[in-house]
Coordinates of C-alpha atoms in Angstrom, one line a residue:
Chain A
X101 CA 10.2 -6.1 27.9
X102 CA 13.8 -6.0 27.2
X103 CA 15.7 -2.4 27.0
X104 CA 15.5 -0.6 23.8
X105 CA 17.5 2.3 22.3
X106 CA 14.0 3.7 20.9
X107 CA 10.2 3.1 21.2
X108 CA 7.5 4.2 19.1
X109 CA 3.6 3.7 19.7
X110 CA 1.7 3.1 16.7
X111 CA -1.9 1.6 15.7
X112 CA -2.7 -0.7 13.1
X113 CA -5.3 0.7 10.3
X114 CA -8.2 -1.3 8.9
X115 CA -7.0 -1.0 5.0
X116 CA -3.7 -2.8 6.3
X117 CA -5.6 -6.1 7.0
X118 CA -6.1 -8.9 4.6
X119 CA -9.0 -11.0 4.2
X120 CA -8.2 -13.1 7.2
X121 CA -8.7 -10.0 9.1
X122 CA -5.0 -10.0 10.4
X123 CA -2.4 -7.3 9.3
X124 CA -0.9 -8.3 6.1
X125 CA 2.6 -9.5 6.3
X126 CA 4.3 -7.0 4.5
X127 CA 2.8 -4.1 6.4
X128 CA 5.2 -5.2 9.4
X129 CA 7.9 -4.2 7.2
X130 CA 6.3 -0.5 6.6
X131 CA 5.9 -0.4 10.5
X132 CA 9.7 -1.4 11.0
X133 CA 10.8 1.3 8.4
X134 CA 8.6 4.0 10.1
X135 CA 10.2 3.3 13.3
X136 CA 13.8 3.5 11.7
X137 CA 13.1 6.7 10.2
X138 CA 11.5 8.3 13.6
X139 CA 14.3 7.2 15.5
X140 CA 16.8 8.7 13.0
X141 CA 14.6 11.9 13.1
X142 CA 14.8 11.8 16.8
X143 CA 18.4 12.0 16.7
X144 CA 18.0 15.2 14.4
X145 CA 19.2 13.3 11.3
X146 CA 17.2 12.4 8.0
X147 CA 17.5 10.2 5.0
X148 CA 16.8 13.2 2.8
X149 CA 19.5 15.3 4.3
X150 CA 22.1 12.2 3.9
X151 CA 21.1 11.6 0.6
X152 CA 21.5 15.5 -0.3
X153 CA 25.2 14.9 0.9
X154 CA 25.5 11.8 -1.3
X155 CA 25.0 9.2 1.5
X156 CA 22.3 6.5 1.0
X157 CA 21.6 4.2 3.7
X158 CA 20.1 0.9 2.1
X159 CA 18.4 -2.1 3.3
X160 CA 20.6 -4.9 2.2
X161 CA 19.0 -7.8 4.1
X162 CA 15.8 -8.3 6.2
X163 CA 14.8 -11.4 8.3
X164 CA 11.3 -11.3 10.0
X165 CA 10.0 -13.7 12.6
X166 CA 6.1 -13.7 12.8
X167 CA 5.1 -14.7 16.1
X168 CA 1.6 -13.5 16.7
X169 CA -0.7 -11.4 14.6
X170 CA -2.2 -7.9 14.9
X171 CA -5.8 -7.2 13.9
X172 CA -7.0 -3.7 12.7
X173 CA -7.4 -0.8 14.9
X174 CA -5.0 -2.5 17.5
X175 CA -2.2 -0.4 19.3
X176 CA 1.6 -1.8 19.2
X177 CA 4.7 -0.7 20.5
X178 CA 7.6 -1.0 18.0
X179 CA 10.9 -1.0 19.6
X180 CA 14.7 -0.9 18.3
X181 CA 18.3 -1.7 19.3
X182 CA 21.1 -1.2 17.0
X183 CA 24.7 -2.7 16.4
X184 CA 27.6 -2.7 13.9
X185 CA 28.8 -5.7 12.3
X186 CA 31.7 -4.8 10.0
X187 CA 30.4 -2.5 7.3
X188 CA 26.6 -3.1 8.2
X189 CA 24.4 -1.4 10.9
X190 CA 21.9 -4.1 12.1
X191 CA 18.6 -2.9 13.4
X192 CA 17.3 -5.4 15.9
X193 CA 13.4 -4.7 16.0
X194 CA 10.6 -6.1 17.9
X195 CA 6.6 -5.6 17.7
X196 CA 4.6 -6.0 20.7
X197 CA 0.6 -5.7 21.1
X198 CA 0.0 -2.8 23.4
X199 CA -3.1 -4.6 25.2
X200 CA -1.0 -7.4 26.8
X201 CA 2.5 -6.9 25.4
X202 CA 2.4 -9.9 23.4
X203 CA 5.4 -10.3 21.3
X204 CA 4.4 -10.2 17.8
X205 CA 7.3 -9.8 15.5
X206 CA 11.2 -10.1 15.8
X207 CA 13.2 -8.6 13.0
X208 CA 16.7 -8.3 12.0
X209 CA 17.4 -5.2 9.4
X210 CA 20.8 -5.0 7.5
X211 CA 21.8 -1.6 6.5
X212 CA 24.5 -0.4 4.5
X213 CA 25.9 3.0 3.6
X214 CA 26.9 4.0 0.0
X215 CA 28.5 7.2 -0.7
X216 CA 28.6 8.6 -4.2
X217 CA 27.8 5.2 -5.4
X218 CA 30.2 3.2 -3.6
X219 CA 29.8 0.8 -0.7
X220 CA 31.4 2.6 2.2
X221 CA 32.6 1.6 5.7
X222 CA 29.6 3.5 7.1
X223 CA 31.7 5.8 9.3
X224 CA 30.0 8.9 7.8
X225 CA 26.6 8.3 9.8
X226 CA 28.3 6.7 12.9
X227 CA 28.3 9.8 15.3
X228 CA 24.6 10.2 16.2
X229 CA 24.3 6.3 16.6
X230 CA 27.4 5.7 18.7
X231 CA 25.8 6.2 22.1
X232 CA 23.0 3.5 21.2
X233 CA 25.6 1.2 19.6
X234 CA 25.3 -2.5 21.7
X235 CA 28.0 -4.7 21.1
Chain B
X168 CA -18.8 -1.8 -23.8
X169 CA -18.1 1.9 -25.1
X170 CA -15.3 2.9 -27.2
X171 CA -11.9 3.7 -25.5
X172 CA -8.8 5.3 -26.3
X173 CA -7.0 2.9 -24.2
X174 CA -7.6 -0.4 -22.5
X175 CA -5.2 -2.3 -20.1
X176 CA -6.1 -6.1 -18.7
X177 CA -5.1 -6.1 -15.1
X178 CA -5.7 -8.5 -12.1
X179 CA -6.5 -7.7 -8.5
X180 CA -4.0 -9.3 -5.8
X181 CA -5.2 -10.7 -2.7
X182 CA -3.2 -8.3 -0.5
X183 CA -5.2 -5.2 -2.0
X184 CA -8.5 -7.0 -0.2
X185 CA -9.7 -5.8 3.0
X186 CA -11.6 -7.5 5.7
X187 CA -14.8 -8.0 3.8
X188 CA -12.8 -9.9 0.9
X189 CA -13.3 -7.1 -1.5
X190 CA -10.9 -4.7 -3.0
X191 CA -10.3 -1.8 -0.8
X192 CA -11.7 1.6 -2.2
X193 CA -8.2 3.3 -2.4
X194 CA -6.5 0.6 -4.6
X195 CA -9.0 1.4 -7.3
X196 CA -7.1 4.8 -7.5
X197 CA -3.7 2.8 -7.8
X198 CA -5.4 1.0 -10.6
X199 CA -6.5 4.2 -12.4
X200 CA -3.1 5.7 -12.1
X201 CA -1.3 2.6 -13.5
X202 CA -3.7 3.0 -16.4
X203 CA -3.0 6.5 -17.0
X204 CA 1.0 5.9 -16.8
X205 CA 0.7 3.0 -18.9
X206 CA -1.3 4.8 -21.6
X207 CA 1.2 7.8 -21.4
X208 CA 4.0 5.2 -21.9
X209 CA 2.3 3.5 -25.0
X210 CA 2.4 7.1 -26.6
X211 CA 6.3 7.2 -25.9
X212 CA 5.9 9.8 -23.2
X213 CA 6.7 9.5 -19.5
X214 CA 6.1 11.4 -16.5
X215 CA 9.7 11.3 -15.8
X216 CA 10.8 12.6 -18.8
X217 CA 8.1 15.5 -18.5
X218 CA 9.7 16.2 -14.9
X219 CA 13.1 16.4 -16.3
X220 CA 11.8 18.9 -18.7
X221 CA 10.2 20.8 -15.7
X222 CA 6.7 19.8 -16.7
X223 CA 4.6 18.4 -13.8
X224 CA 1.2 16.8 -14.5
X225 CA -0.8 16.5 -11.2
X226 CA -4.2 15.6 -10.6
X227 CA -6.3 18.4 -9.0
X228 CA -9.7 16.6 -8.6
X229 CA -10.9 13.1 -8.7
X230 CA -14.3 11.6 -8.6
X231 CA -14.8 7.7 -8.1
X232 CA -18.4 6.0 -8.4
X233 CA -18.5 2.6 -6.9
X234 CA -20.8 0.4 -8.8
X235 CA -19.8 -2.9 -8.2
X236 CA -16.9 -4.8 -6.2
X237 CA -13.8 -6.8 -7.4
X238 CA -12.4 -9.7 -5.1
X239 CA -9.1 -11.1 -4.8
X240 CA -7.5 -12.6 -8.0
X241 CA -10.0 -11.3 -10.4
X242 CA -9.1 -10.1 -14.0
X243 CA -10.4 -6.7 -14.8
X244 CA -10.2 -4.2 -17.6
X245 CA -9.3 -0.6 -17.1
X246 CA -10.2 1.7 -19.7
X247 CA -9.9 5.6 -20.5
X248 CA -11.0 8.2 -22.6
X249 CA -9.2 11.9 -22.6
X250 CA -10.9 15.3 -23.3
X251 CA -9.7 18.9 -22.5
X252 CA -11.6 21.5 -20.6
X253 CA -9.8 24.6 -20.2
X254 CA -6.5 24.2 -18.7
X255 CA -7.5 20.6 -17.6
X256 CA -6.9 17.2 -19.2
X257 CA -9.9 15.2 -18.0
X258 CA -9.7 11.3 -17.9
X259 CA -12.8 9.5 -18.1
X260 CA -12.1 6.1 -16.6
X261 CA -13.9 2.7 -16.6
X262 CA -13.2 -0.5 -14.8
X263 CA -14.9 -3.9 -16.0
X264 CA -14.7 -7.1 -14.2
X265 CA -13.4 -9.2 -17.2
X266 CA -15.5 -12.6 -16.4
X267 CA -19.0 -11.0 -17.1
X268 CA -18.2 -7.4 -18.0
X269 CA -19.8 -5.7 -15.2
X270 CA -19.2 -2.1 -14.7
X271 CA -17.4 -1.9 -11.3
X272 CA -15.9 1.8 -11.3
X273 CA -16.4 4.9 -13.7
X274 CA -14.1 7.9 -12.4
X275 CA -13.2 11.3 -13.6
X276 CA -9.6 12.5 -13.1
X277 CA -8.9 16.0 -13.6
X278 CA -5.3 16.9 -14.2
X279 CA -3.3 20.1 -14.6
X280 CA 0.1 21.1 -15.9
X281 CA 2.7 23.0 -13.6
X282 CA 5.7 24.2 -15.8
X283 CA 8.4 25.2 -13.7
X284 CA 6.2 25.6 -10.7
X285 CA 3.5 27.7 -12.4
X286 CA 0.1 26.4 -13.4
X287 CA 0.2 26.5 -17.5
X288 CA -2.4 26.1 -20.1
X289 CA -1.3 22.7 -20.7
X290 CA -0.2 23.0 -24.3
X291 CA 3.5 21.5 -23.5
X292 CA 2.0 17.8 -23.6
X293 CA -1.0 18.3 -26.0
X294 CA 0.7 16.9 -29.1
X295 CA 0.9 13.0 -28.3
X296 CA -2.9 13.5 -26.7
X297 CA -4.4 15.2 -29.9
X298 CA -5.5 12.1 -31.7
X299 CA -7.2 10.8 -28.5
X300 CA -9.1 14.2 -27.4
X301 CA -13.0 13.8 -27.3
X302 CA -15.2 16.8 -27.3
Chain C
X297 CA -10.4 26.6 10.7
X298 CA -14.0 25.6 10.5
X299 CA -15.9 23.4 13.2
X300 CA -15.7 19.9 12.8
X301 CA -17.5 17.0 14.3
X302 CA -14.1 15.2 14.8
X303 CA -10.5 15.9 14.4
X304 CA -7.6 13.4 14.1
X305 CA -3.6 14.2 14.2
X306 CA -1.9 12.1 11.9
X307 CA 1.8 12.0 10.4
X308 CA 2.7 11.0 6.9
X309 CA 5.3 8.1 6.5
X310 CA 7.9 8.1 4.0
X311 CA 6.8 5.1 2.3
X312 CA 3.7 7.0 1.1
X313 CA 5.7 9.2 -0.9
X314 CA 6.3 8.8 -4.6
X315 CA 9.1 9.8 -6.7
X316 CA 8.2 13.5 -6.5
X317 CA 8.7 13.2 -3.1
X318 CA 4.8 14.1 -2.2
X319 CA 2.3 11.9 -0.7
X320 CA 0.9 9.8 -3.5
X321 CA -2.7 10.6 -4.4
X322 CA -4.2 7.5 -3.4
X323 CA -2.8 7.3 0.3
X324 CA -5.1 10.7 1.1
X325 CA -8.0 8.1 0.4
X326 CA -6.3 5.8 3.2
X327 CA -6.1 8.7 5.6
X328 CA -9.8 9.7 4.9
X329 CA -10.9 6.1 5.5
X330 CA -8.8 5.9 8.7
X331 CA -10.3 9.0 10.0
X332 CA -14.0 7.8 9.5
X333 CA -13.1 4.4 11.3
X334 CA -11.4 6.5 14.3
X335 CA -14.6 8.8 14.5
X336 CA -16.9 5.7 14.5
X337 CA -14.7 4.0 16.9
X338 CA -15.0 7.1 19.1
X339 CA -18.6 6.8 19.3
X340 CA -18.4 3.2 20.6
X341 CA -19.4 1.7 17.2
X342 CA -17.2 -0.5 14.6
X343 CA -17.7 -1.8 11.1
X344 CA -17.0 -5.2 12.4
X345 CA -19.8 -5.1 14.9
X346 CA -22.1 -3.7 12.3
X347 CA -21.0 -6.3 10.0
X348 CA -21.8 -9.2 12.4
X349 CA -25.3 -7.6 12.7
X350 CA -25.6 -8.0 9.0
X351 CA -25.0 -4.1 8.0
X352 CA -22.5 -3.0 5.8
X353 CA -21.6 0.5 5.3
X354 CA -20.2 1.0 1.9
X355 CA -18.4 4.0 0.0
X356 CA -20.9 4.7 -3.1
X357 CA -18.9 7.8 -4.4
X358 CA -15.6 9.8 -3.5
X359 CA -14.6 13.2 -4.8
X360 CA -11.4 14.6 -3.5
X361 CA -10.1 17.9 -4.3
X362 CA -6.3 18.0 -4.1
X363 CA -5.2 21.9 -3.1
X364 CA -1.7 21.3 -1.8
X365 CA 0.7 18.7 -1.4
X366 CA 2.1 16.7 1.7
X367 CA 5.5 15.5 1.9
X368 CA 7.2 12.6 3.8
X369 CA 7.3 12.8 7.8
X370 CA 4.8 15.9 8.0
X371 CA 2.0 16.4 10.6
X372 CA -1.6 17.1 9.6
X373 CA -4.9 17.3 10.9
X374 CA -7.7 15.0 9.2
X375 CA -11.3 16.6 10.1
X376 CA -14.7 15.6 9.0
X377 CA -18.4 16.6 9.5
X378 CA -21.5 14.3 8.5
X379 CA -24.6 14.9 6.9
X380 CA -27.8 12.9 5.3
X381 CA -29.0 13.1 1.9
X382 CA -31.8 10.8 1.4
X383 CA -30.4 7.4 2.0
X384 CA -26.7 8.6 1.8
X385 CA -24.5 9.6 4.8
X386 CA -22.2 12.1 3.2
X387 CA -18.8 12.7 5.1
X388 CA -17.5 16.0 4.4
X389 CA -13.8 16.0 5.2
X390 CA -10.7 18.2 5.0
X391 CA -6.9 17.7 5.6
X392 CA -4.7 20.6 7.0
X393 CA -0.9 20.7 7.1
X394 CA -0.1 21.1 10.9
X395 CA 2.9 23.5 10.5
X396 CA 1.1 26.3 8.8
X397 CA -2.7 25.0 8.6
X398 CA -2.5 24.9 4.8
X399 CA -5.7 23.3 3.5
X400 CA -4.4 20.4 1.5
X401 CA -7.7 18.1 0.7
X402 CA -11.1 18.6 0.6
X403 CA -13.3 15.7 -0.2
X404 CA -17.0 14.4 -0.2
X405 CA -17.5 10.7 1.0
X406 CA -21.0 9.1 0.2
X407 CA -22.0 5.9 2.0
X408 CA -24.9 3.8 1.8
X409 CA -26.0 0.9 4.3
X410 CA -26.6 -2.3 2.9
X411 CA -28.8 -4.7 5.2
X412 CA -28.7 -8.2 4.5
X413 CA -27.5 -7.4 1.0
X414 CA -30.2 -5.1 0.4
X415 CA -29.9 -1.3 0.2
X416 CA -31.6 0.3 3.2
X417 CA -32.6 3.7 4.2
X418 CA -29.7 3.7 6.9
X419 CA -31.7 4.2 9.8
X420 CA -30.2 1.3 11.4
X421 CA -27.1 3.4 12.2
X422 CA -28.3 6.7 12.8
X423 CA -28.5 6.9 16.6
X424 CA -25.0 7.5 17.3
X425 CA -24.5 9.9 14.3
X426 CA -27.6 11.8 15.2
X427 CA -25.8 14.7 17.5
X428 CA -23.4 15.2 14.7
X429 CA -25.5 15.5 11.6
X430 CA -25.4 18.8 10.1
X431 CA -28.2 20.3 7.6
Chain D
X51 CA 19.0 -18.6 -14.8
X52 CA 18.3 -21.6 -12.6
X53 CA 15.2 -24.0 -13.2
X54 CA 12.3 -23.1 -11.2
X55 CA 8.8 -24.8 -10.3
X56 CA 6.8 -21.6 -11.4
X57 CA 7.8 -18.3 -13.0
X58 CA 5.3 -15.2 -13.2
X59 CA 6.1 -12.1 -15.2
X60 CA 5.2 -8.8 -13.7
X61 CA 5.8 -5.0 -14.0
X62 CA 6.6 -2.5 -11.4
X63 CA 4.1 0.5 -10.7
X64 CA 5.4 3.9 -10.4
X65 CA 3.1 4.2 -7.0
X66 CA 5.4 1.4 -5.4
X67 CA 8.4 3.6 -5.7
X68 CA 9.9 5.7 -3.0
X69 CA 11.5 9.3 -3.2
X70 CA 14.8 7.6 -4.3
X71 CA 12.8 6.4 -7.5
X72 CA 13.3 2.5 -6.6
X73 CA 10.9 0.2 -5.6
X74 CA 10.2 0.5 -1.6
X75 CA 11.5 -2.5 0.1
X76 CA 8.5 -3.8 1.5
X77 CA 6.7 -4.2 -2.1
X78 CA 9.0 -7.0 -2.8
X79 CA 7.2 -8.7 -0.3
X80 CA 3.9 -8.3 -2.0
X81 CA 5.5 -9.4 -5.2
X82 CA 6.7 -12.6 -3.5
X83 CA 3.4 -13.1 -2.2
X84 CA 1.6 -12.5 -5.6
X85 CA 4.0 -15.0 -6.8
X86 CA 3.2 -17.7 -4.5
X87 CA -0.8 -17.4 -4.7
X88 CA -0.7 -17.5 -8.5
X89 CA 1.5 -20.7 -8.1
X90 CA -1.2 -22.0 -5.7
X91 CA -3.8 -21.0 -8.2
X92 CA -1.9 -22.7 -11.1
X93 CA -2.3 -25.8 -9.4
X94 CA -6.0 -25.6 -9.0
X95 CA -5.9 -24.9 -5.3
X96 CA -6.7 -21.4 -3.3
X97 CA -6.0 -20.1 0.0
X98 CA -9.7 -19.3 0.4
X99 CA -10.8 -23.0 -0.3
X100 CA -8.4 -24.2 2.1
X101 CA -9.5 -21.5 4.6
X102 CA -13.1 -22.8 4.4
X103 CA -11.6 -26.2 5.1
X104 CA -10.1 -25.1 8.4
X105 CA -6.7 -25.0 7.0
X106 CA -4.6 -21.7 7.2
X107 CA -1.3 -21.4 5.5
X108 CA 0.8 -18.7 7.3
X109 CA 4.2 -17.1 6.9
X110 CA 6.2 -17.8 10.1
X111 CA 9.5 -16.3 8.7
X112 CA 11.0 -14.5 5.8
X113 CA 14.3 -13.5 4.8
X114 CA 14.9 -11.3 1.9
X115 CA 18.4 -10.4 0.4
X116 CA 18.3 -7.1 -1.7
X117 CA 20.7 -7.4 -4.4
X118 CA 19.8 -4.8 -7.0
X119 CA 16.7 -2.4 -7.2
X120 CA 14.0 -2.1 -9.5
X121 CA 12.6 1.3 -10.6
X122 CA 9.0 2.3 -11.8
X123 CA 7.7 0.8 -14.9
X124 CA 10.3 -2.0 -15.1
X125 CA 9.4 -5.7 -16.1
X126 CA 10.6 -8.5 -13.9
X127 CA 10.3 -12.0 -13.5
X128 CA 9.3 -13.8 -10.4
X129 CA 10.5 -17.4 -9.8
X130 CA 10.1 -19.9 -6.9
X131 CA 11.1 -23.3 -5.7
X132 CA 9.5 -25.3 -3.0
X133 CA 10.9 -27.5 -0.3
X134 CA 9.9 -29.3 3.1
X135 CA 11.7 -29.1 6.1
X136 CA 10.0 -30.6 9.0
X137 CA 6.7 -29.2 9.3
X138 CA 7.7 -26.1 7.3
X139 CA 7.0 -25.5 3.5
X140 CA 9.9 -23.4 2.5
X141 CA 9.6 -21.3 -0.6
X142 CA 13.0 -20.4 -2.2
X143 CA 12.3 -17.0 -4.3
X144 CA 14.2 -15.1 -6.9
X145 CA 13.4 -11.9 -8.7
X146 CA 15.0 -11.1 -11.9
X147 CA 15.1 -7.6 -13.7
X148 CA 13.7 -8.8 -17.4
X149 CA 15.6 -6.4 -19.4
X150 CA 19.3 -7.6 -18.4
X151 CA 18.3 -10.7 -15.9
X152 CA 19.9 -8.9 -13.2
X153 CA 19.1 -10.9 -9.9
X154 CA 17.5 -8.4 -7.8
X155 CA 16.1 -10.4 -4.9
X156 CA 16.7 -13.6 -3.3
X157 CA 14.3 -14.7 -0.6
X158 CA 13.4 -17.5 1.8
X159 CA 9.7 -17.9 3.0
X160 CA 8.9 -20.1 5.5
X161 CA 5.0 -21.0 5.9
X162 CA 3.4 -23.4 8.3
X163 CA -0.1 -24.8 8.3
X164 CA -2.5 -24.4 11.2
X165 CA -5.4 -26.7 11.2
X166 CA -8.5 -25.7 13.2
X167 CA -6.2 -23.5 14.9
X168 CA -3.4 -26.1 16.1
X169 CA 0.1 -26.2 14.2
X170 CA -0.1 -29.4 11.9
X171 CA 2.5 -31.4 10.1
X172 CA 1.0 -30.0 6.9
X173 CA 0.3 -33.0 5.1
X174 CA -3.3 -31.7 4.3
X175 CA -1.8 -29.6 1.4
X176 CA 1.1 -31.8 0.3
X177 CA -0.7 -33.7 -2.6
X178 CA -0.8 -30.8 -5.0
X179 CA 2.9 -29.6 -4.1
X180 CA 4.7 -33.2 -4.4
X181 CA 5.8 -33.1 -8.1
X182 CA 7.6 -29.6 -7.3
X183 CA 9.3 -30.4 -3.7
X184 CA 13.0 -30.2 -4.1
X185 CA 15.3 -31.9 -1.4

């Protein structure tokens, strides 16, 4: 496994499966969001506190590659790295099944900062992320 | 079919199924909520507008009887009646499969009004409901 | 806190909140289901394995009392006890907010066994539950 | 609006919103899936029937561009076109808010066919799609 800025252990839930017995595609997007929020909380930050200061971080684009499926009741490790590209923060996220470290998902999530309704350069939230930014 | 104050035609979605190929139990609670919200919207009211006036309508208790299952891609009719019991508005809700009018769900949903954080008698929102209240 | 046959620590997720900033009512039903499934897994059993033997355990009725709300990113403890009433297994479930042990939800979930499509007395699955049944 | 092979009118649901009052990002993926399934159903085909013949159509990659937000209770039009690129069927999907035809989402969804567990060329399901394939 590569090195990551943050890793979170999670477990799929049976209601997240679809008829084929595998996790429905959209639920991985939930897992990816939970991982970003927990990462930000681990830095002592929160979307809610940013929002109260007029800063909204919004997903502008997401790309998910589905490589292998998870089934109900399986543990997995959700990992992320972070880089800046212009005004965008780009989260590079991977999900691995815990039992055999099979690589299930790779994703790129582009986020932008909107301050008081206007697209910003994103510098308002850079400080806590700085130690983790890869180039 | 009984008479109802409001009926809404809906269709199940494949992602709402679980491994058994039937709609997951919790999703019926979503259908019931959508039906109440559409009913309220049909009366020219909205939860959001109430909320902005300091009135929050909250579910205090829900009972759902599961009688028959829906599968993915099936049409159904979601119906409701409404009564008052003390401070509570009680929605009596039924879901029927459209193809054969099979009775799938019966539910009782108790709602209370909280005005500026304090439980109220609920009179603030009675006017639009009055023509529909059954005794 | 009362004594319980099983307790599970969980954490709410931001996407489970609705506009009011509190967990949407239907999501508690997901938490209750996850708790029952984890309990059953902790006994070395699984719904899937039962299903493959022709035994389907189905929710026939659920009652949820909403006492206090959870918000995004909050930890909670989901607890259950179990009794039999005739052919029904009744799960008595409670959810407590972890930070202050506030009692958020109490629920009663009635389950029945269907064996090869016919309602059974439920004896097929009693053995693993026996040590936990309350009277 | 561009020409599309298929259009579906839908309406957001309040429980699909998050704290910001806008539809949570992952729910658009549900809307996109519902649209594909309804399109396939409109052609007299179904995933379930394909599955029973040993043909599984799976999403291998999804890219979603978020351009504007939908809020609770808003109507929208979900549109798709379809092309083939090698073994992949690529759905080109757009979502427009109905009230002002604002372009909210553009997405590219890559699907592959797996026949009896082996990646196929996808010819098994081409016939019903043929009239709609763009080059």
